[in-house]
């Protein structure tokens, strides 16, 4: 037999991992609700063109990392697993005429994304993102509101020392002149550019600024800064956004090299890092304004901003910081055991009634001795063992409190109510 393993770059989330993962999902859903974002689900795959247009062809994600689905012969369309959520959400916004709703339309989605990347620590081929998008508000107040929401997510899930990096990448009015200057700068240093960067220089010079190539670090540190070339409107937007952040008490740092180098990304760009770990593989999350994207996907020009926070990396950081210790999954409230090892019918029947009443109950389905059944109930972390014996004929069972070590007789008719009451007082006590 072959040994089967999860595909390279993917991982299984086992029940113990789920204790932390569920906390992240709950916090994400709760925060999104508190901030007025409504859930949306888009397909895991879209027409490839949605991503090629929606992310841009001269990007790592589209040039190298798209997870294309092999075409079926009878279909001529090309499909791709979503590498990020924004393009699909904006496609849905346009398709469903959400431009006629009161603006902004605030949407949230949490789910797996796919990038055919070289797997390494913190970089997977399937990973999870918590995403929010506010479509139809030009900002800058909503920019700060979204950044504060992201910052709060990390605080509430317990990641320490998250730093917010912000930048403005200008707009169609001021960016072309800046890019021209950037191209002149890199051309002067063409001799020290790696071939792939040289190739990109003519197609999308902004991308060089956030190159992952270490050979680019010094060159990029000395490159002209876009924040020195903003037009008045973009500069005012950036100043106001920062003033809002300061007023909300969100600590931030301006990072001139932080760009999302695509034509329809505009103005605000931001990323979240654990302070001191600003390497390319370490971003916990990021986002930005995309005032050109809705039009690019066929809608009327509409501004938008959003973020995607990587949950896998949050889990890694939590584990490192000791806040994400793998917890044991919660045990059952009660395990139904029986003196007659063979009578699985009675155990299952009692357990079924308790479950129907809304309780977390396991029935012992093994045919082992009562002592062994009780030991297993203890190992499960159960609070109670419901013990079926001869008095079941008279409508009674024994309930053993495994935590307190006490035992008493309870009528079967009262069992669900008694256990529910015990659970409630245990939780609140
Ligand atoms: P991006 O759209 O590339 O800015 O990604 C947003 C966030 O998703 C990043 O900050 C990461 O936390 C996470 N992320 C992106 N790519 C991956 C990946 N391959 N594996 C795990 N997390 C990722």
PDB file of N, CA and C in Angstrom, residues 297-354:
ATOM      1  N   UNK A 297     -13.325  45.469 -13.030  1.00  0.00           N
ATOM      2  CA  UNK A 297     -14.084  44.220 -13.127  1.00  0.00           C
ATOM      3  C   UNK A 297     -15.484  44.485 -13.697  1.00  0.00           C
ATOM      4  N   UNK A 298     -15.679  45.653 -14.320  1.00  0.00           N
ATOM      5  CA  UNK A 298     -16.897  45.867 -15.091  1.00  0.00           C
ATOM      6  C   UNK A 298     -17.966  46.705 -14.423  1.00  0.00           C
ATOM      7  N   UNK A 299     -17.710  47.227 -13.214  1.00  0.00           N
ATOM      8  CA  UNK A 299     -18.686  48.082 -12.546  1.00  0.00           C
ATOM      9  C   UNK A 299     -18.390  49.546 -12.832  1.00  0.00           C
ATOM     10  N   UNK A 300     -19.272  50.435 -12.320  1.00  0.00           N
ATOM     11  CA  UNK A 300     -18.953  51.849 -12.508  1.00  0.00           C
ATOM     12  C   UNK A 300     -17.932  52.240 -11.444  1.00  0.00           C
ATOM     13  N   UNK A 301     -17.089  53.218 -11.752  1.00  0.00           N
ATOM     14  CA  UNK A 301     -15.974  53.525 -10.837  1.00  0.00           C
ATOM     15  C   UNK A 301     -16.464  53.715  -9.404  1.00  0.00           C
ATOM     16  N   UNK A 302     -15.889  52.941  -8.484  1.00  0.00           N
ATOM     17  CA  UNK A 302     -16.319  52.932  -7.087  1.00  0.00           C
ATOM     18  C   UNK A 302     -15.093  52.700  -6.224  1.00  0.00           C
ATOM     19  N   UNK A 303     -14.885  53.520  -5.199  1.00  0.00           N
ATOM     20  CA  UNK A 303     -13.711  53.306  -4.348  1.00  0.00           C
ATOM     21  C   UNK A 303     -13.931  52.121  -3.409  1.00  0.00           C
ATOM     22  N   UNK A 304     -12.839  51.570  -2.902  1.00  0.00           N
ATOM     23  CA  UNK A 304     -12.968  50.461  -1.955  1.00  0.00           C
ATOM     24  C   UNK A 304     -11.680  50.270  -1.179  1.00  0.00           C
ATOM     25  N   UNK A 305     -11.806  49.610  -0.038  1.00  0.00           N
ATOM     26  CA  UNK A 305     -10.623  49.294   0.773  1.00  0.00           C
ATOM     27  C   UNK A 305     -10.919  48.028   1.555  1.00  0.00           C
ATOM     28  N   UNK A 306      -9.870  47.246   1.831  1.00  0.00           N
ATOM     29  CA  UNK A 306     -10.087  46.019   2.598  1.00  0.00           C
ATOM     30  C   UNK A 306      -8.777  45.464   3.126  1.00  0.00           C
ATOM     31  N   UNK A 307      -8.879  44.395   3.906  1.00  0.00           N
ATOM     32  CA  UNK A 307      -7.665  43.679   4.325  1.00  0.00           C
ATOM     33  C   UNK A 307      -7.897  42.184   4.295  1.00  0.00           C
ATOM     34  N   UNK A 308      -6.772  41.450   4.272  1.00  0.00           N
ATOM     35  CA  UNK A 308      -6.784  39.997   4.441  1.00  0.00           C
ATOM     36  C   UNK A 308      -5.776  39.650   5.525  1.00  0.00           C
ATOM     37  N   UNK A 309      -6.234  39.007   6.585  1.00  0.00           N
ATOM     38  CA  UNK A 309      -5.332  38.630   7.675  1.00  0.00           C
ATOM     39  C   UNK A 309      -5.106  37.122   7.615  1.00  0.00           C
ATOM     40  N   UNK A 310      -3.854  36.715   7.588  1.00  0.00           N
ATOM     41  CA  UNK A 310      -3.529  35.294   7.451  1.00  0.00           C
ATOM     42  C   UNK A 310      -3.650  34.560   8.780  1.00  0.00           C
ATOM     43  N   UNK A 311      -4.597  33.636   8.862  1.00  0.00           N
ATOM     44  CA  UNK A 311      -4.836  32.964  10.153  1.00  0.00           C
ATOM     45  C   UNK A 311      -3.768  31.921  10.475  1.00  0.00           C
ATOM     46  N   UNK A 312      -3.181  31.297   9.427  1.00  0.00           N
ATOM     47  CA  UNK A 312      -2.146  30.289   9.703  1.00  0.00           C
ATOM     48  C   UNK A 312      -0.959  30.925  10.422  1.00  0.00           C
ATOM     49  N   UNK A 313      -0.591  32.112   9.936  1.00  0.00           N
ATOM     50  CA  UNK A 313       0.566  32.785  10.564  1.00  0.00           C
ATOM     51  C   UNK A 313       0.222  33.249  11.970  1.00  0.00           C
ATOM     52  N   UNK A 314      -1.017  33.630  12.203  1.00  0.00           N
ATOM     53  CA  UNK A 314      -1.418  34.001  13.563  1.00  0.00           C
ATOM     54  C   UNK A 314      -1.278  32.783  14.483  1.00  0.00           C
ATOM     55  N   UNK A 315      -1.668  31.613  13.976  1.00  0.00           N
ATOM     56  CA  UNK A 315      -1.543  30.410  14.802  1.00  0.00           C
ATOM     57  C   UNK A 315      -0.073  30.105  15.110  1.00  0.00           C
ATOM     58  N   UNK A 316       0.797  30.304  14.100  1.00  0.00           N
ATOM     59  CA  UNK A 316       2.227  30.065  14.325  1.00  0.00           C
ATOM     60  C   UNK A 316       2.771  31.021  15.385  1.00  0.00           C
ATOM     61  N   UNK A 317       2.407  32.303  15.260  1.00  0.00           N
ATOM     62  CA  UNK A 317       2.919  33.298  16.213  1.00  0.00           C
ATOM     63  C   UNK A 317       2.361  33.032  17.612  1.00  0.00           C
ATOM     64  N   UNK A 318       1.096  32.672  17.687  1.00  0.00           N
ATOM     65  CA  UNK A 318       0.510  32.382  18.999  1.00  0.00           C
ATOM     66  C   UNK A 318       1.235  31.208  19.651  1.00  0.00           C
ATOM     67  N   UNK A 319       1.549  30.190  18.861  1.00  0.00           N
ATOM     68  CA  UNK A 319       2.255  29.027  19.409  1.00  0.00           C
ATOM     69  C   UNK A 319       3.628  29.455  19.927  1.00  0.00           C
ATOM     70  N   UNK A 320       4.315  30.328  19.145  1.00  0.00           N
ATOM     71  CA  UNK A 320       5.638  30.815  19.559  1.00  0.00           C
ATOM     72  C   UNK A 320       5.555  31.638  20.837  1.00  0.00           C
ATOM     73  N   UNK A 321       4.510  32.472  20.906  1.00  0.00           N
ATOM     74  CA  UNK A 321       4.398  33.373  22.065  1.00  0.00           C
ATOM     75  C   UNK A 321       3.777  32.677  23.261  1.00  0.00           C
ATOM     76  N   UNK A 322       3.386  31.425  23.067  1.00  0.00           N
ATOM     77  CA  UNK A 322       2.838  30.665  24.192  1.00  0.00           C
ATOM     78  C   UNK A 322       1.364  30.891  24.424  1.00  0.00           C
ATOM     79  N   UNK A 323       0.732  31.691  23.558  1.00  0.00           N
ATOM     80  CA  UNK A 323      -0.690  31.975  23.734  1.00  0.00           C
ATOM     81  C   UNK A 323      -1.570  30.995  22.986  1.00  0.00           C
ATOM     82  N   UNK A 324      -0.940  30.158  22.154  1.00  0.00           N
ATOM     83  CA  UNK A 324      -1.746  29.271  21.329  1.00  0.00           C
ATOM     84  C   UNK A 324      -1.492  27.826  21.679  1.00  0.00           C
ATOM     85  N   UNK A 325      -1.148  27.591  22.949  1.00  0.00           N
ATOM     86  CA  UNK A 325      -0.872  26.232  23.392  1.00  0.00           C
ATOM     87  C   UNK A 325      -2.015  25.335  22.922  1.00  0.00           C
ATOM     88  N   UNK A 326      -1.636  24.191  22.311  1.00  0.00           N
ATOM     89  CA  UNK A 326      -2.701  23.328  21.817  1.00  0.00           C
ATOM     90  C   UNK A 326      -3.516  22.848  22.996  1.00  0.00           C
ATOM     91  N   UNK A 327      -4.764  23.228  23.029  1.00  0.00           N
ATOM     92  CA  UNK A 327      -5.630  22.811  24.115  1.00  0.00           C
ATOM     93  C   UNK A 327      -6.264  21.481  23.762  1.00  0.00           C
ATOM     94  N   UNK A 328      -6.666  20.723  24.771  1.00  0.00           N
ATOM     95  CA  UNK A 328      -7.418  19.509  24.477  1.00  0.00           C
ATOM     96  C   UNK A 328      -8.823  19.938  24.081  1.00  0.00           C
ATOM     97  N   UNK A 329      -9.407  19.274  23.070  1.00  0.00           N
ATOM     98  CA  UNK A 329     -10.794  19.592  22.740  1.00  0.00           C
ATOM     99  C   UNK A 329     -11.660  19.332  23.967  1.00  0.00           C
ATOM    100  N   UNK A 330     -12.758  20.052  24.063  1.00  0.00           N
ATOM    101  CA  UNK A 330     -13.621  19.928  25.225  1.00  0.00           C
ATOM    102  C   UNK A 330     -14.214  18.521  25.317  1.00  0.00           C
ATOM    103  N   UNK A 331     -14.195  17.949  26.499  1.00  0.00           N
ATOM    104  CA  UNK A 331     -14.761  16.615  26.684  1.00  0.00           C
ATOM    105  C   UNK A 331     -16.278  16.685  26.769  1.00  0.00           C
ATOM    106  N   UNK A 332     -16.939  15.517  26.815  1.00  0.00           N
ATOM    107  CA  UNK A 332     -18.397  15.532  26.931  1.00  0.00           C
ATOM    108  C   UNK A 332     -18.820  15.922  28.343  1.00  0.00           C
ATOM    109  N   UNK A 333     -20.048  16.395  28.462  1.00  0.00           N
ATOM    110  CA  UNK A 333     -20.579  16.666  29.799  1.00  0.00           C
ATOM    111  C   UNK A 333     -20.759  15.342  30.551  1.00  0.00           C
ATOM    112  N   UNK A 334     -21.275  14.339  29.839  1.00  0.00           N
ATOM    113  CA  UNK A 334     -21.521  13.049  30.488  1.00  0.00           C
ATOM    114  C   UNK A 334     -21.221  11.908  29.539  1.00  0.00           C
ATOM    115  N   UNK A 335     -20.828  10.783  30.129  1.00  0.00           N
ATOM    116  CA  UNK A 335     -20.683   9.551  29.358  1.00  0.00           C
ATOM    117  C   UNK A 335     -21.676   8.553  29.940  1.00  0.00           C
ATOM    118  N   UNK A 336     -22.431   7.911  29.066  1.00  0.00           N
ATOM    119  CA  UNK A 336     -23.396   6.908  29.533  1.00  0.00           C
ATOM    120  C   UNK A 336     -22.719   5.551  29.522  1.00  0.00           C
ATOM    121  N   UNK A 337     -22.588   4.936  30.704  1.00  0.00           N
ATOM    122  CA  UNK A 337     -21.926   3.637  30.843  1.00  0.00           C
ATOM    123  C   UNK A 337     -22.941   2.650  31.428  1.00  0.00           C
ATOM    124  N   UNK A 338     -22.603   1.356  31.421  1.00  0.00           N
ATOM    125  CA  UNK A 338     -23.589   0.392  31.911  1.00  0.00           C
ATOM    126  C   UNK A 338     -22.954  -0.847  32.510  1.00  0.00           C
ATOM    127  N   UNK A 339     -23.634  -1.417  33.500  1.00  0.00           N
ATOM    128  CA  UNK A 339     -23.155  -2.642  34.150  1.00  0.00           C
ATOM    129  C   UNK A 339     -23.262  -3.827  33.188  1.00  0.00           C
ATOM    130  N   UNK A 340     -24.279  -3.810  32.349  1.00  0.00           N
ATOM    131  CA  UNK A 340     -24.418  -4.872  31.358  1.00  0.00           C
ATOM    132  C   UNK A 340     -23.642  -4.458  30.108  1.00  0.00           C
ATOM    133  N   UNK A 341     -22.405  -4.992  29.990  1.00  0.00           N
ATOM    134  CA  UNK A 341     -21.515  -4.547  28.914  1.00  0.00           C
ATOM    135  C   UNK A 341     -22.134  -4.737  27.543  1.00  0.00           C
ATOM    136  N   UNK A 342     -22.998  -5.753  27.403  1.00  0.00           N
ATOM    137  CA  UNK A 342     -23.560  -6.065  26.081  1.00  0.00           C
ATOM    138  C   UNK A 342     -24.677  -5.113  25.672  1.00  0.00           C
ATOM    139  N   UNK A 343     -25.266  -4.409  26.636  1.00  0.00           N
ATOM    140  CA  UNK A 343     -26.489  -3.655  26.338  1.00  0.00           C
ATOM    141  C   UNK A 343     -26.185  -2.270  25.755  1.00  0.00           C
ATOM    142  N   UNK A 344     -25.671  -2.249  24.529  1.00  0.00           N
ATOM    143  CA  UNK A 344     -25.388  -0.962  23.888  1.00  0.00           C
ATOM    144  C   UNK A 344     -26.677  -0.236  23.521  1.00  0.00           C
ATOM    145  N   UNK A 345     -27.764  -0.988  23.369  1.00  0.00           N
ATOM    146  CA  UNK A 345     -29.040  -0.343  23.023  1.00  0.00           C
ATOM    147  C   UNK A 345     -29.460   0.631  24.129  1.00  0.00           C
ATOM    148  N   UNK A 346     -29.431   0.167  25.381  1.00  0.00           N
ATOM    149  CA  UNK A 346     -29.867   1.020  26.490  1.00  0.00           C
ATOM    150  C   UNK A 346     -28.976   2.257  26.596  1.00  0.00           C
ATOM    151  N   UNK A 347     -27.650   2.069  26.467  1.00  0.00           N
ATOM    152  CA  UNK A 347     -26.732   3.213  26.611  1.00  0.00           C
ATOM    153  C   UNK A 347     -26.980   4.233  25.499  1.00  0.00           C
ATOM    154  N   UNK A 348     -27.141   3.712  24.282  1.00  0.00           N
ATOM    155  CA  UNK A 348     -27.348   4.612  23.155  1.00  0.00           C
ATOM    156  C   UNK A 348     -28.692   5.337  23.271  1.00  0.00           C
ATOM    157  N   UNK A 349     -29.717   4.623  23.784  1.00  0.00           N
ATOM    158  CA  UNK A 349     -31.047   5.220  23.898  1.00  0.00           C
ATOM    159  C   UNK A 349     -31.025   6.387  24.895  1.00  0.00           C
ATOM    160  N   UNK A 350     -30.388   6.151  26.061  1.00  0.00           N
ATOM    161  CA  UNK A 350     -30.314   7.217  27.069  1.00  0.00           C
ATOM    162  C   UNK A 350     -29.499   8.398  26.523  1.00  0.00           C
ATOM    163  N   UNK A 351     -28.363   8.078  25.868  1.00  0.00           N
ATOM    164  CA  UNK A 351     -27.528   9.160  25.315  1.00  0.00           C
ATOM    165  C   UNK A 351     -28.297   9.959  24.268  1.00  0.00           C
ATOM    166  N   UNK A 352     -29.075   9.258  23.445  1.00  0.00           N
ATOM    167  CA  UNK A 352     -29.834   9.934  22.380  1.00  0.00           C
ATOM    168  C   UNK A 352     -30.831  10.922  22.969  1.00  0.00           C
ATOM    169  N   UNK A 353     -31.491  10.511  24.053  1.00  0.00           N
ATOM    170  CA  UNK A 353     -32.455  11.419  24.693  1.00  0.00           C
ATOM    171  C   UNK A 353     -31.759  12.664  25.240  1.00  0.00           C
ATOM    172  N   UNK A 354     -30.591  12.447  25.844  1.00  0.00           N
ATOM    173  CA  UNK A 354     -29.863  13.593  26.418  1.00  0.00           C
ATOM    174  C   UNK A 354     -29.378  14.534  25.307  1.00  0.00           C
TER     175      UNK A 354
END
